[in-house]
Each structure stands twice: as C-alpha cells, then as structure tokens.
CSV table of N, CA and C in Angstrom, one decimal:
chain,number,residue,atom,x,y,z
X,1,UNK,N,-76.8,-26.9,-84.3
X,1,UNK,CA,-77.9,-28.3,-84.9
X,1,UNK,C,-79.8,-27.7,-85.9
X,2,UNK,N,-80.1,-26.7,-85.8
X,2,UNK,CA,-80.1,-25.6,-86.7
X,2,UNK,C,-79.6,-26.5,-88.4
X,3,UNK,N,-78.7,-25.5,-88.9
X,3,UNK,CA,-77.7,-25.3,-89.5
X,3,UNK,C,-78.0,-26.9,-90.4
X,4,UNK,N,-77.5,-28.6,-89.0
X,4,UNK,CA,-77.5,-29.5,-89.7
X,4,UNK,C,-78.7,-30.3,-90.4
X,5,UNK,N,-79.6,-29.9,-89.6
X,5,UNK,CA,-81.3,-29.7,-90.0
X,5,UNK,C,-81.7,-29.2,-91.2
X,6,UNK,N,-80.8,-28.4,-91.4
X,6,UNK,CA,-80.9,-28.2,-93.0
X,6,UNK,C,-80.1,-28.3,-94.3
X,7,UNK,N,-79.1,-29.3,-93.3
X,7,UNK,CA,-78.5,-30.2,-94.8
X,7,UNK,C,-79.1,-31.2,-94.4
X,8,UNK,N,-79.4,-31.6,-93.8
X,8,UNK,CA,-80.1,-33.3,-93.8
X,8,UNK,C,-81.6,-32.7,-95.2
X,9,UNK,N,-82.1,-31.9,-94.2
X,9,UNK,CA,-83.2,-31.7,-95.2
X,9,UNK,C,-83.1,-31.6,-96.2
X,10,UNK,N,-81.9,-30.7,-97.2
X,10,UNK,CA,-82.3,-30.4,-99.1
X,10,UNK,C,-82.2,-31.8,-99.2
X,11,UNK,N,-83.5,-31.6,-100.0
X,11,UNK,CA,-83.2,-33.1,-101.4
X,11,UNK,C,-81.7,-33.2,-102.4
X,12,UNK,N,-80.8,-34.0,-101.7
X,12,UNK,CA,-79.9,-33.5,-102.6
X,12,UNK,C,-79.8,-35.4,-103.5
X,13,UNK,N,-80.9,-36.4,-103.1
X,13,UNK,CA,-80.9,-36.8,-104.4
X,13,UNK,C,-81.2,-36.1,-105.6
X,14,UNK,N,-82.1,-35.7,-105.7
X,14,UNK,CA,-82.8,-33.9,-107.0
X,14,UNK,C,-82.3,-33.3,-107.3
X,15,UNK,N,-81.2,-32.9,-106.2
X,15,UNK,CA,-80.4,-31.8,-106.0
X,15,UNK,C,-80.0,-31.4,-107.5
X,16,UNK,N,-80.6,-30.3,-108.4
X,16,UNK,CA,-80.6,-30.1,-110.1
X,16,UNK,C,-80.0,-29.0,-109.4
X,17,UNK,N,-80.1,-27.8,-109.4
X,17,UNK,CA,-79.7,-26.6,-109.3
X,17,UNK,C,-78.1,-26.4,-109.6
X,18,UNK,N,-77.6,-25.2,-110.5
X,18,UNK,CA,-76.6,-24.8,-110.8
X,18,UNK,C,-75.8,-25.4,-109.5
X,19,UNK,N,-74.5,-26.0,-109.5
X,19,UNK,CA,-73.0,-26.0,-108.7
X,19,UNK,C,-73.0,-23.7,-108.5
X,20,UNK,N,-72.5,-23.3,-106.9
X,20,UNK,CA,-72.0,-22.4,-107.2
X,20,UNK,C,-72.1,-21.9,-105.5
X,21,UNK,N,-72.6,-20.8,-105.7
X,21,UNK,CA,-72.5,-20.4,-104.1
X,21,UNK,C,-72.8,-21.0,-102.9
X,22,UNK,N,-72.4,-20.7,-102.0
X,22,UNK,CA,-72.3,-22.0,-100.7
X,22,UNK,C,-74.0,-22.2,-100.4
X,23,UNK,N,-74.5,-23.2,-99.8
X,23,UNK,CA,-75.5,-23.2,-99.0
X,23,UNK,C,-75.8,-22.3,-98.1
X,24,UNK,N,-77.2,-22.2,-98.2
X,24,UNK,CA,-77.8,-21.7,-96.7
X,24,UNK,C,-77.1,-22.6,-95.3
X,25,UNK,N,-76.4,-23.5,-95.3
X,25,UNK,CA,-76.6,-23.7,-93.7
X,25,UNK,C,-75.2,-23.4,-93.8
X,26,UNK,N,-74.3,-23.1,-94.5
X,26,UNK,CA,-73.2,-23.4,-94.4
X,26,UNK,C,-73.1,-21.3,-93.8
X,27,UNK,N,-73.5,-21.0,-94.2
X,27,UNK,CA,-73.8,-19.5,-93.7
X,27,UNK,C,-73.7,-19.8,-92.4
X,28,UNK,N,-74.7,-20.7,-91.6
X,28,UNK,CA,-75.0,-19.9,-90.9
X,28,UNK,C,-73.8,-21.1,-90.0
X,29,UNK,N,-73.6,-21.9,-90.4
X,29,UNK,CA,-72.0,-22.3,-90.0
X,29,UNK,C,-71.2,-21.6,-89.4
X,30,UNK,N,-70.8,-20.9,-90.4
X,30,UNK,CA,-69.4,-20.3,-90.2
X,30,UNK,C,-69.5,-18.8,-89.7
X,31,UNK,N,-71.7,-18.2,-89.8
X,31,UNK,CA,-71.4,-17.6,-88.9
X,31,UNK,C,-71.3,-17.5,-86.7
X,32,UNK,N,-71.8,-18.7,-86.8
X,32,UNK,CA,-72.1,-19.7,-85.1
X,32,UNK,C,-70.2,-19.5,-85.2
X,33,UNK,N,-69.6,-20.5,-85.4
X,33,UNK,CA,-68.5,-20.7,-85.4
X,33,UNK,C,-67.6,-18.9,-85.4
X,34,UNK,N,-67.8,-18.7,-86.0
X,34,UNK,CA,-66.9,-17.2,-85.6
X,34,UNK,C,-67.4,-16.3,-85.1
X,35,UNK,N,-68.9,-16.0,-84.6
X,35,UNK,CA,-69.4,-15.8,-82.6
X,35,UNK,C,-69.0,-16.2,-81.7
X,36,UNK,N,-68.9,-17.5,-81.6
X,36,UNK,CA,-68.0,-18.7,-80.6
X,36,UNK,C,-66.7,-18.8,-80.2
X,37,UNK,N,-66.0,-18.8,-81.3
X,37,UNK,CA,-64.7,-18.4,-80.8
X,37,UNK,C,-64.0,-17.0,-79.9
X,38,UNK,N,-65.2,-16.0,-80.4
X,38,UNK,CA,-64.4,-15.3,-80.0
X,38,UNK,C,-64.3,-15.4,-78.0
X,39,UNK,N,-65.3,-15.6,-77.5
X,39,UNK,CA,-65.8,-15.4,-76.5
X,39,UNK,C,-65.0,-16.5,-75.4
X,40,UNK,N,-64.9,-17.9,-75.9
X,40,UNK,CA,-63.8,-18.7,-75.4
X,40,UNK,C,-62.8,-18.2,-75.0
X,41,UNK,N,-62.5,-17.7,-76.2
X,41,UNK,CA,-60.8,-17.7,-76.9
X,41,UNK,C,-60.6,-16.2,-75.6
X,42,UNK,N,-61.0,-15.5,-75.5
X,42,UNK,CA,-61.1,-14.4,-74.7
X,42,UNK,C,-60.6,-14.8,-73.4
X,43,UNK,N,-61.7,-15.8,-73.2
X,43,UNK,CA,-61.9,-16.3,-71.1
X,43,UNK,C,-61.3,-17.5,-71.0
X,44,UNK,N,-60.1,-18.2,-71.8
X,44,UNK,CA,-59.4,-18.8,-71.7
X,44,UNK,C,-57.7,-18.6,-72.3
X,45,UNK,N,-57.0,-19.2,-71.7
X,45,UNK,CA,-55.3,-19.3,-72.2
X,45,UNK,C,-55.1,-19.4,-73.3
X,46,UNK,N,-53.9,-19.6,-73.1
X,46,UNK,CA,-53.4,-19.7,-75.1
X,46,UNK,C,-53.8,-21.4,-74.6
X,47,UNK,N,-53.2,-21.7,-73.8
X,47,UNK,CA,-52.6,-23.6,-73.5
X,47,UNK,C,-54.5,-24.1,-73.5
X,48,UNK,N,-55.8,-24.0,-72.6
X,48,UNK,CA,-56.5,-24.0,-73.3
X,48,UNK,C,-57.5,-24.2,-74.5
X,49,UNK,N,-57.3,-23.1,-74.9
X,49,UNK,CA,-57.3,-22.3,-76.0
X,49,UNK,C,-57.2,-23.4,-77.1
X,50,UNK,N,-56.3,-23.9,-77.1
X,50,UNK,CA,-55.6,-24.7,-77.9
X,50,UNK,C,-56.2,-26.3,-78.0
X,51,UNK,N,-56.2,-25.9,-76.0
X,51,UNK,CA,-56.7,-27.9,-76.1
X,51,UNK,C,-58.4,-27.2,-76.2
X,52,UNK,N,-59.1,-26.2,-76.3
X,52,UNK,CA,-60.5,-26.1,-76.4
X,52,UNK,C,-60.8,-25.9,-78.3
X,53,UNK,N,-60.7,-25.6,-78.9
X,53,UNK,CA,-59.9,-25.7,-80.3
X,53,UNK,C,-59.5,-27.1,-80.9
X,54,UNK,N,-58.8,-28.0,-80.3
X,54,UNK,CA,-58.5,-29.2,-80.7
X,54,UNK,C,-60.1,-30.5,-81.0
X,55,UNK,N,-60.6,-30.4,-79.1
X,55,UNK,CA,-60.8,-30.9,-78.9
X,55,UNK,C,-63.2,-30.8,-79.4
X,56,UNK,N,-63.0,-29.1,-79.9
X,56,UNK,CA,-63.8,-28.7,-81.0
X,56,UNK,C,-64.1,-29.1,-82.1
X,57,UNK,N,-63.0,-29.4,-82.9
X,57,UNK,CA,-62.9,-29.7,-83.9
X,57,UNK,C,-63.0,-30.9,-84.2
X,58,UNK,N,-62.5,-31.7,-83.2
X,58,UNK,CA,-62.5,-33.9,-84.0
X,58,UNK,C,-64.1,-33.9,-83.0
X,59,UNK,N,-64.5,-33.0,-82.1
X,59,UNK,CA,-66.0,-33.2,-82.1
X,59,UNK,C,-67.1,-33.0,-83.7
X,60,UNK,N,-66.4,-31.6,-84.1
X,60,UNK,CA,-67.8,-30.7,-85.2
X,60,UNK,C,-67.3,-31.4,-86.4
X,61,UNK,N,-66.5,-32.3,-87.0
X,61,UNK,CA,-66.2,-33.0,-88.2
X,61,UNK,C,-66.7,-34.3,-88.4
X,62,UNK,N,-66.3,-35.0,-86.6
X,62,UNK,CA,-67.4,-37.2,-86.6
X,62,UNK,C,-68.7,-35.6,-86.9
X,63,UNK,N,-69.4,-35.5,-86.7
X,63,UNK,CA,-70.5,-34.4,-86.5
X,63,UNK,C,-70.6,-34.3,-88.0
X,64,UNK,N,-70.0,-33.1,-88.8
X,64,UNK,CA,-70.5,-32.8,-90.7
X,64,UNK,C,-70.3,-34.7,-91.0
X,65,UNK,N,-69.3,-35.1,-90.7
X,65,UNK,CA,-69.3,-36.7,-91.4
X,65,UNK,C,-70.4,-37.4,-91.6
X,66,UNK,N,-71.1,-36.8,-90.5
X,66,UNK,CA,-72.3,-37.7,-90.3
X,66,UNK,C,-73.1,-37.5,-90.4
X,67,UNK,N,-73.5,-36.4,-90.5
X,67,UNK,CA,-74.8,-35.4,-91.1
X,67,UNK,C,-74.8,-35.9,-92.3
X,68,UNK,N,-73.8,-36.0,-93.6
X,68,UNK,CA,-73.4,-36.0,-95.4
X,68,UNK,C,-74.3,-37.5,-94.8
X,69,UNK,N,-73.5,-38.3,-94.0
X,69,UNK,CA,-73.6,-39.5,-94.0
X,69,UNK,C,-75.7,-39.9,-94.2
X,70,UNK,N,-76.2,-39.5,-93.7
X,70,UNK,CA,-77.3,-38.9,-92.8
X,70,UNK,C,-78.0,-38.3,-94.7
X,71,UNK,N,-78.0,-37.6,-95.1
X,71,UNK,CA,-78.4,-37.3,-97.0
X,71,UNK,C,-78.5,-38.5,-97.6
X,72,UNK,N,-78.2,-39.6,-96.8
X,72,UNK,CA,-78.7,-40.6,-97.6
X,72,UNK,C,-77.6,-40.8,-99.4
X,73,UNK,N,-79.2,-41.0,-100.3
X,73,UNK,CA,-78.4,-40.9,-101.7
X,73,UNK,C,-78.6,-38.7,-102.2
X,74,UNK,N,-77.9,-39.3,-102.9
X,74,UNK,CA,-76.9,-37.4,-103.0
X,74,UNK,C,-77.0,-38.0,-104.4
X,75,UNK,N,-77.1,-37.0,-105.4
X,75,UNK,CA,-76.6,-36.7,-106.5
X,75,UNK,C,-75.7,-36.0,-107.3
X,76,UNK,N,-75.1,-36.0,-108.4
X,76,UNK,CA,-74.0,-35.5,-108.9
X,76,UNK,C,-73.7,-34.5,-108.7
X,77,UNK,N,-74.6,-32.8,-108.8
X,77,UNK,CA,-74.9,-32.1,-108.8
X,77,UNK,C,-74.6,-32.1,-107.1
X,78,UNK,N,-75.3,-32.4,-106.5
X,78,UNK,CA,-75.3,-32.5,-105.0
X,78,UNK,C,-74.6,-32.4,-104.0
X,79,UNK,N,-73.9,-33.9,-105.1
X,79,UNK,CA,-72.4,-34.2,-104.8
X,79,UNK,C,-71.4,-33.0,-105.0
X,80,UNK,N,-71.9,-32.4,-105.5
X,80,UNK,CA,-70.3,-30.9,-105.9
X,80,UNK,C,-70.5,-29.7,-105.2
X,81,UNK,N,-72.2,-29.8,-104.8
X,81,UNK,CA,-72.7,-28.4,-104.0
X,81,UNK,C,-72.0,-29.0,-102.4
X,82,UNK,N,-71.8,-30.4,-101.9
X,82,UNK,CA,-71.8,-31.0,-100.8
X,82,UNK,C,-69.7,-30.4,-100.4
X,83,UNK,N,-69.8,-30.7,-101.8
X,83,UNK,CA,-68.0,-30.5,-101.6
X,83,UNK,C,-67.9,-29.5,-101.6
X,84,UNK,N,-67.9,-28.2,-102.8
X,84,UNK,CA,-67.6,-26.8,-102.5
X,84,UNK,C,-68.7,-26.8,-100.9
X,85,UNK,N,-69.4,-26.9,-100.1
X,85,UNK,CA,-70.3,-26.7,-98.9
X,85,UNK,C,-69.2,-26.7,-98.1
X,86,UNK,N,-68.1,-27.9,-98.3
X,86,UNK,CA,-67.2,-28.9,-97.1
X,86,UNK,C,-66.0,-27.8,-97.4
X,87,UNK,N,-65.3,-27.9,-98.5
X,87,UNK,CA,-64.6,-26.6,-98.5
X,87,UNK,C,-64.9,-25.3,-97.9
X,88,UNK,N,-66.0,-25.0,-97.8
X,88,UNK,CA,-65.7,-23.7,-97.3
X,88,UNK,C,-65.9,-23.7,-96.4
X,89,UNK,N,-66.9,-24.6,-95.4
X,89,UNK,CA,-66.9,-25.1,-93.6
X,89,UNK,C,-65.5,-25.7,-93.3
X,90,UNK,N,-64.3,-26.0,-93.9
X,90,UNK,CA,-63.1,-26.5,-93.9
X,90,UNK,C,-62.0,-25.2,-93.8
X,91,UNK,N,-62.1,-23.9,-94.2
X,91,UNK,CA,-61.8,-22.8,-94.4
X,91,UNK,C,-62.1,-22.4,-92.9
X,92,UNK,N,-63.2,-22.5,-92.6
X,92,UNK,CA,-63.9,-21.8,-91.9
X,92,UNK,C,-62.9,-22.0,-90.1
X,93,UNK,N,-63.2,-23.7,-90.9
X,93,UNK,CA,-62.6,-24.3,-88.9
X,93,UNK,C,-60.6,-23.6,-89.5
X,94,UNK,N,-60.6,-23.3,-90.6
X,94,UNK,CA,-58.3,-23.1,-90.2
X,94,UNK,C,-58.6,-21.5,-89.8
X,95,UNK,N,-59.4,-20.2,-90.5
X,95,UNK,CA,-59.4,-19.6,-90.2
X,95,UNK,C,-60.2,-18.4,-89.5
X,96,UNK,N,-61.7,-19.2,-88.2
X,96,UNK,CA,-62.5,-18.7,-87.0
X,96,UNK,C,-61.0,-18.9,-85.5
X,97,UNK,N,-60.9,-19.4,-85.6
X,97,UNK,CA,-59.8,-20.1,-84.5
X,97,UNK,C,-58.5,-19.1,-84.5
X,98,UNK,N,-58.1,-18.8,-85.1
X,98,UNK,CA,-56.9,-17.8,-85.6
X,98,UNK,C,-57.3,-16.3,-84.9
X,99,UNK,N,-59.1,-16.2,-85.8
X,99,UNK,CA,-58.8,-14.9,-86.2
X,99,UNK,C,-59.3,-14.4,-84.5
X,100,UNK,N,-60.7,-14.5,-83.9
X,100,UNK,CA,-61.0,-15.4,-82.6
X,100,UNK,C,-59.6,-15.1,-81.0
X,101,UNK,N,-58.4,-15.6,-81.7
X,101,UNK,CA,-57.2,-15.5,-80.8
X,101,UNK,C,-56.4,-14.6,-81.0
X,102,UNK,N,-57.8,-13.7,-82.2
X,102,UNK,CA,-56.4,-12.8,-81.7
X,102,UNK,C,-55.0,-12.3,-82.6
X,103,UNK,N,-55.5,-13.7,-83.9
X,103,UNK,CA,-53.8,-13.8,-84.4
X,103,UNK,C,-53.1,-14.5,-84.1
X,104,UNK,N,-53.2,-14.9,-83.2
X,104,UNK,CA,-52.6,-16.5,-83.0
X,104,UNK,C,-52.6,-17.6,-83.5
X,105,UNK,N,-51.3,-18.0,-84.4
X,105,UNK,CA,-51.9,-19.2,-85.1
X,105,UNK,C,-51.6,-20.0,-84.4
X,106,UNK,N,-52.5,-21.8,-85.0
X,106,UNK,CA,-53.2,-22.5,-84.1
X,106,UNK,C,-51.8,-23.2,-84.7
X,107,UNK,N,-51.4,-23.8,-82.9
X,107,UNK,CA,-50.3,-25.4,-83.9
X,107,UNK,C,-50.8,-25.7,-84.7
X,108,UNK,N,-49.3,-26.6,-85.2
X,108,UNK,CA,-49.6,-27.1,-87.0
X,108,UNK,C,-50.9,-28.3,-87.1
X,109,UNK,N,-50.5,-29.0,-85.9
X,109,UNK,CA,-50.9,-30.5,-85.4
X,109,UNK,C,-52.5,-30.4,-85.5
X,110,UNK,N,-52.8,-29.1,-85.1
X,110,UNK,CA,-55.3,-28.2,-85.8
X,110,UNK,C,-55.5,-28.0,-86.9
X,111,UNK,N,-54.1,-27.9,-87.6
X,111,UNK,CA,-54.2,-27.5,-89.2
X,111,UNK,C,-54.2,-29.1,-89.8
X,112,UNK,N,-53.6,-29.7,-89.4
X,112,UNK,CA,-53.4,-30.8,-89.5
X,112,UNK,C,-54.4,-31.9,-89.9
X,113,UNK,N,-55.2,-32.3,-88.7
X,113,UNK,CA,-56.5,-32.8,-88.9
X,113,UNK,C,-57.9,-32.2,-89.1
X,114,UNK,N,-57.0,-30.4,-89.2
X,114,UNK,CA,-58.3,-30.3,-90.3
X,114,UNK,C,-58.1,-30.5,-91.6
X,115,UNK,N,-57.1,-30.5,-91.9
X,115,UNK,CA,-57.1,-30.6,-93.1
X,115,UNK,C,-57.4,-31.6,-94.0
X,116,UNK,N,-56.7,-33.2,-92.7
X,116,UNK,CA,-56.8,-34.9,-93.1
X,116,UNK,C,-58.6,-35.3,-93.0
X,117,UNK,N,-58.8,-34.4,-92.3
X,117,UNK,CA,-60.4,-34.8,-92.0
X,117,UNK,C,-61.4,-34.5,-92.2
X,118,UNK,N,-61.3,-33.0,-92.8
X,118,UNK,CA,-62.4,-32.7,-93.4
X,118,UNK,C,-61.7,-33.2,-94.5
X,119,UNK,N,-60.5,-33.3,-95.7
X,119,UNK,CA,-60.7,-34.0,-96.8
X,119,UNK,C,-61.1,-35.4,-97.4
X,120,UNK,N,-61.2,-36.5,-96.0
X,120,UNK,CA,-61.7,-37.3,-95.8
X,120,UNK,C,-63.5,-37.2,-96.4
X,121,UNK,N,-64.2,-36.2,-96.1
X,121,UNK,CA,-65.5,-35.8,-96.4
X,121,UNK,C,-65.4,-35.6,-97.9
X,122,UNK,N,-64.0,-34.2,-98.0
X,122,UNK,CA,-64.0,-33.7,-99.5
X,122,UNK,C,-64.2,-35.2,-100.0
X,123,UNK,N,-62.7,-35.8,-100.1
X,123,UNK,CA,-63.0,-37.8,-100.9
X,123,UNK,C,-64.0,-38.1,-101.0
X,124,UNK,N,-64.8,-38.3,-100.2
X,124,UNK,CA,-66.5,-39.5,-100.2
X,124,UNK,C,-67.1,-38.2,-101.3
X,125,UNK,N,-67.2,-36.8,-101.2
X,125,UNK,CA,-68.0,-36.3,-101.7
X,125,UNK,C,-67.6,-36.2,-103.3
X,126,UNK,N,-66.4,-36.5,-104.0
X,126,UNK,CA,-65.6,-36.8,-105.0
X,126,UNK,C,-65.6,-37.8,-104.9
X,127,UNK,N,-65.9,-38.5,-104.7
X,127,UNK,CA,-66.7,-40.3,-105.4
X,127,UNK,C,-68.2,-40.2,-105.5
X,128,UNK,N,-68.8,-39.6,-104.6
X,128,UNK,CA,-70.1,-39.4,-104.9
X,128,UNK,C,-70.9,-38.3,-105.9
X,129,UNK,N,-69.5,-37.4,-106.6
X,129,UNK,CA,-69.8,-36.8,-107.6
X,129,UNK,C,-69.4,-37.8,-108.8
X,130,UNK,N,-69.1,-39.2,-109.1
X,130,UNK,CA,-68.8,-39.8,-110.4
X,130,UNK,C,-70.2,-40.5,-110.3
X,131,UNK,N,-70.6,-40.6,-111.7
X,131,UNK,CA,-71.9,-41.1,-112.0
X,131,UNK,C,-72.1,-42.7,-111.9
X,132,UNK,N,-71.3,-43.0,-111.1
X,132,UNK,CA,-71.9,-44.8,-111.1
X,132,UNK,C,-72.1,-44.2,-109.4
X,133,UNK,N,-72.0,-43.8,-108.6
X,133,UNK,CA,-71.9,-43.8,-107.0
X,133,UNK,C,-73.7,-42.3,-106.9
X,134,UNK,N,-74.2,-43.6,-106.3
X,134,UNK,CA,-75.6,-42.3,-105.7
X,134,UNK,C,-76.0,-42.7,-104.4
X,135,UNK,N,-75.2,-43.2,-103.6
X,135,UNK,CA,-75.7,-43.5,-101.8
X,135,UNK,C,-74.0,-42.7,-100.5
X,136,UNK,N,-74.4,-42.4,-99.7
X,136,UNK,CA,-73.3,-42.0,-99.4
X,136,UNK,C,-72.8,-43.0,-98.5
X,137,UNK,N,-74.1,-44.3,-97.9
X,137,UNK,CA,-72.9,-45.3,-97.8
X,137,UNK,C,-72.4,-46.2,-98.1
X,138,UNK,N,-72.4,-46.6,-99.6
X,138,UNK,CA,-71.4,-47.1,-100.9
X,138,UNK,C,-70.3,-46.7,-100.7
X,139,UNK,N,-69.9,-45.2,-99.7
X,139,UNK,CA,-68.7,-45.1,-100.2
X,139,UNK,C,-68.2,-45.3,-98.6
X,140,UNK,N,-68.8,-45.5,-97.9
X,140,UNK,CA,-68.0,-45.8,-96.7
X,140,UNK,C,-67.1,-47.1,-95.9
X,141,UNK,N,-66.5,-47.8,-97.3
X,141,UNK,CA,-65.4,-48.5,-97.9
X,141,UNK,C,-64.1,-47.5,-97.9
X,142,UNK,N,-64.7,-46.6,-98.5
X,142,UNK,CA,-63.7,-45.6,-98.6
X,142,UNK,C,-62.6,-44.9,-97.9
X,143,UNK,N,-63.6,-45.0,-96.2
X,143,UNK,CA,-63.1,-44.1,-95.1
X,143,UNK,C,-62.1,-44.1,-94.6
X,144,UNK,N,-62.5,-45.8,-94.3
X,144,UNK,CA,-61.7,-47.2,-93.5
X,144,UNK,C,-62.5,-47.4,-92.3
X,145,UNK,N,-63.2,-47.5,-92.6
X,145,UNK,CA,-64.9,-48.5,-92.0
X,145,UNK,C,-64.6,-49.6,-91.4
X,146,UNK,N,-63.8,-50.2,-92.6
X,146,UNK,CA,-63.4,-51.6,-92.6
X,146,UNK,C,-64.9,-52.5,-91.9
X,147,UNK,N,-65.7,-52.0,-93.0
X,147,UNK,CA,-66.8,-52.9,-92.8
X,147,UNK,C,-68.2,-52.7,-91.7
X,148,UNK,N,-67.6,-51.3,-91.0
X,148,UNK,CA,-68.5,-50.8,-90.2
X,148,UNK,C,-69.7,-50.1,-90.5
X,149,UNK,N,-70.3,-49.8,-90.0
X,149,UNK,CA,-71.5,-48.6,-90.1
X,149,UNK,C,-71.3,-47.5,-90.4
X,150,UNK,N,-72.2,-46.6,-91.8
X,150,UNK,CA,-71.7,-46.1,-91.6
X,150,UNK,C,-71.4,-44.6,-90.6
X,151,UNK,N,-71.7,-45.1,-89.5
X,151,UNK,CA,-72.4,-43.6,-88.7
X,151,UNK,C,-70.8,-44.4,-87.3
X,152,UNK,N,-70.6,-45.8,-87.5
X,152,UNK,CA,-69.0,-45.7,-87.1
X,152,UNK,C,-68.1,-44.9,-87.6
X,153,UNK,N,-68.4,-44.4,-89.0
X,153,UNK,CA,-67.2,-44.4,-90.1
X,153,UNK,C,-67.0,-43.0,-89.7
X,154,UNK,N,-68.0,-42.6,-89.2
X,154,UNK,CA,-67.9,-41.0,-89.1
X,154,UNK,C,-67.3,-40.5,-87.8
X,155,UNK,N,-67.2,-42.0,-86.7
X,155,UNK,CA,-66.7,-41.5,-85.4
X,155,UNK,C,-64.8,-41.9,-85.3
C-alpha cells in the first residue's frame, strides 16, 4: 500500500524530470515481491504455489491498473516514466516467482497473463504519452471497458 501511495502522490501532471531510472515506488514493489514470494514458495506444494502465484498476479495487476487511474492527469513525460516503471514491474512479476521457486519455471499461462495484462497498462501509458491525451480516464475505452467507469475497466 505504501508503494502505491507513493505512486499516486507523485504529481504526474506536472512531471518534468528526465525519464531514466525507475521511480522509488518501483524499487519498493520489487523488493517486497522478491522477499514475499520466497517464504510462500517454501511452505506450499508446487501446485499450490502456482495457484497462489496465479491469484496473486490477477489481484496485483488489477490493483496496479486501478492505481494508474487514480493518478488522474499525466503529462507526456509522466506517462513515459510510468511506462518504464510498468516494464520493470512486469519483469519483476515474471522473475520473482521463478527465483523464489528455486528455478522451477512457472506455467505458460502465468507468463501469458502477466504479459497480456501488463501489456494493457503499457498500451494505456503509450496512448497517454502522446501529446493530445492528458487524462488516464480518457483511454478507458481502449482497455475494453465498454463505457464503464475506469475502476471497472481495471477489474
């Protein structure tokens, strides 16, 4: 929750820093994921660990997209920084369960889900990084929300 609070407290509408290294909240998320997957993997059987990972990533990605919506207006540079951050989080989601599982590969369905759903977030941020779009809610139709609220699109 603290990492997501850092994300939403950032003034993305007036973000004018050079896009470069990841944001502070990304480091927090990556660290927590890396630390938490290990103990879970050691206490669950292989099949239960995979089930846990599937359910966790579904909840995490939905929450991450909802937090992007909470950011409201996002500048071009802000969207580019969020896009970089999203790519790093996607990599962490793909690697952390494998590392914690002592090299046991995850099922293809897990990887496909992470790639597809984080790809939705990346697509939204790519649209936001164009000069004519400044509000995250303006791209909810692109995510297949069928006119529903941005929160519904994130679920």
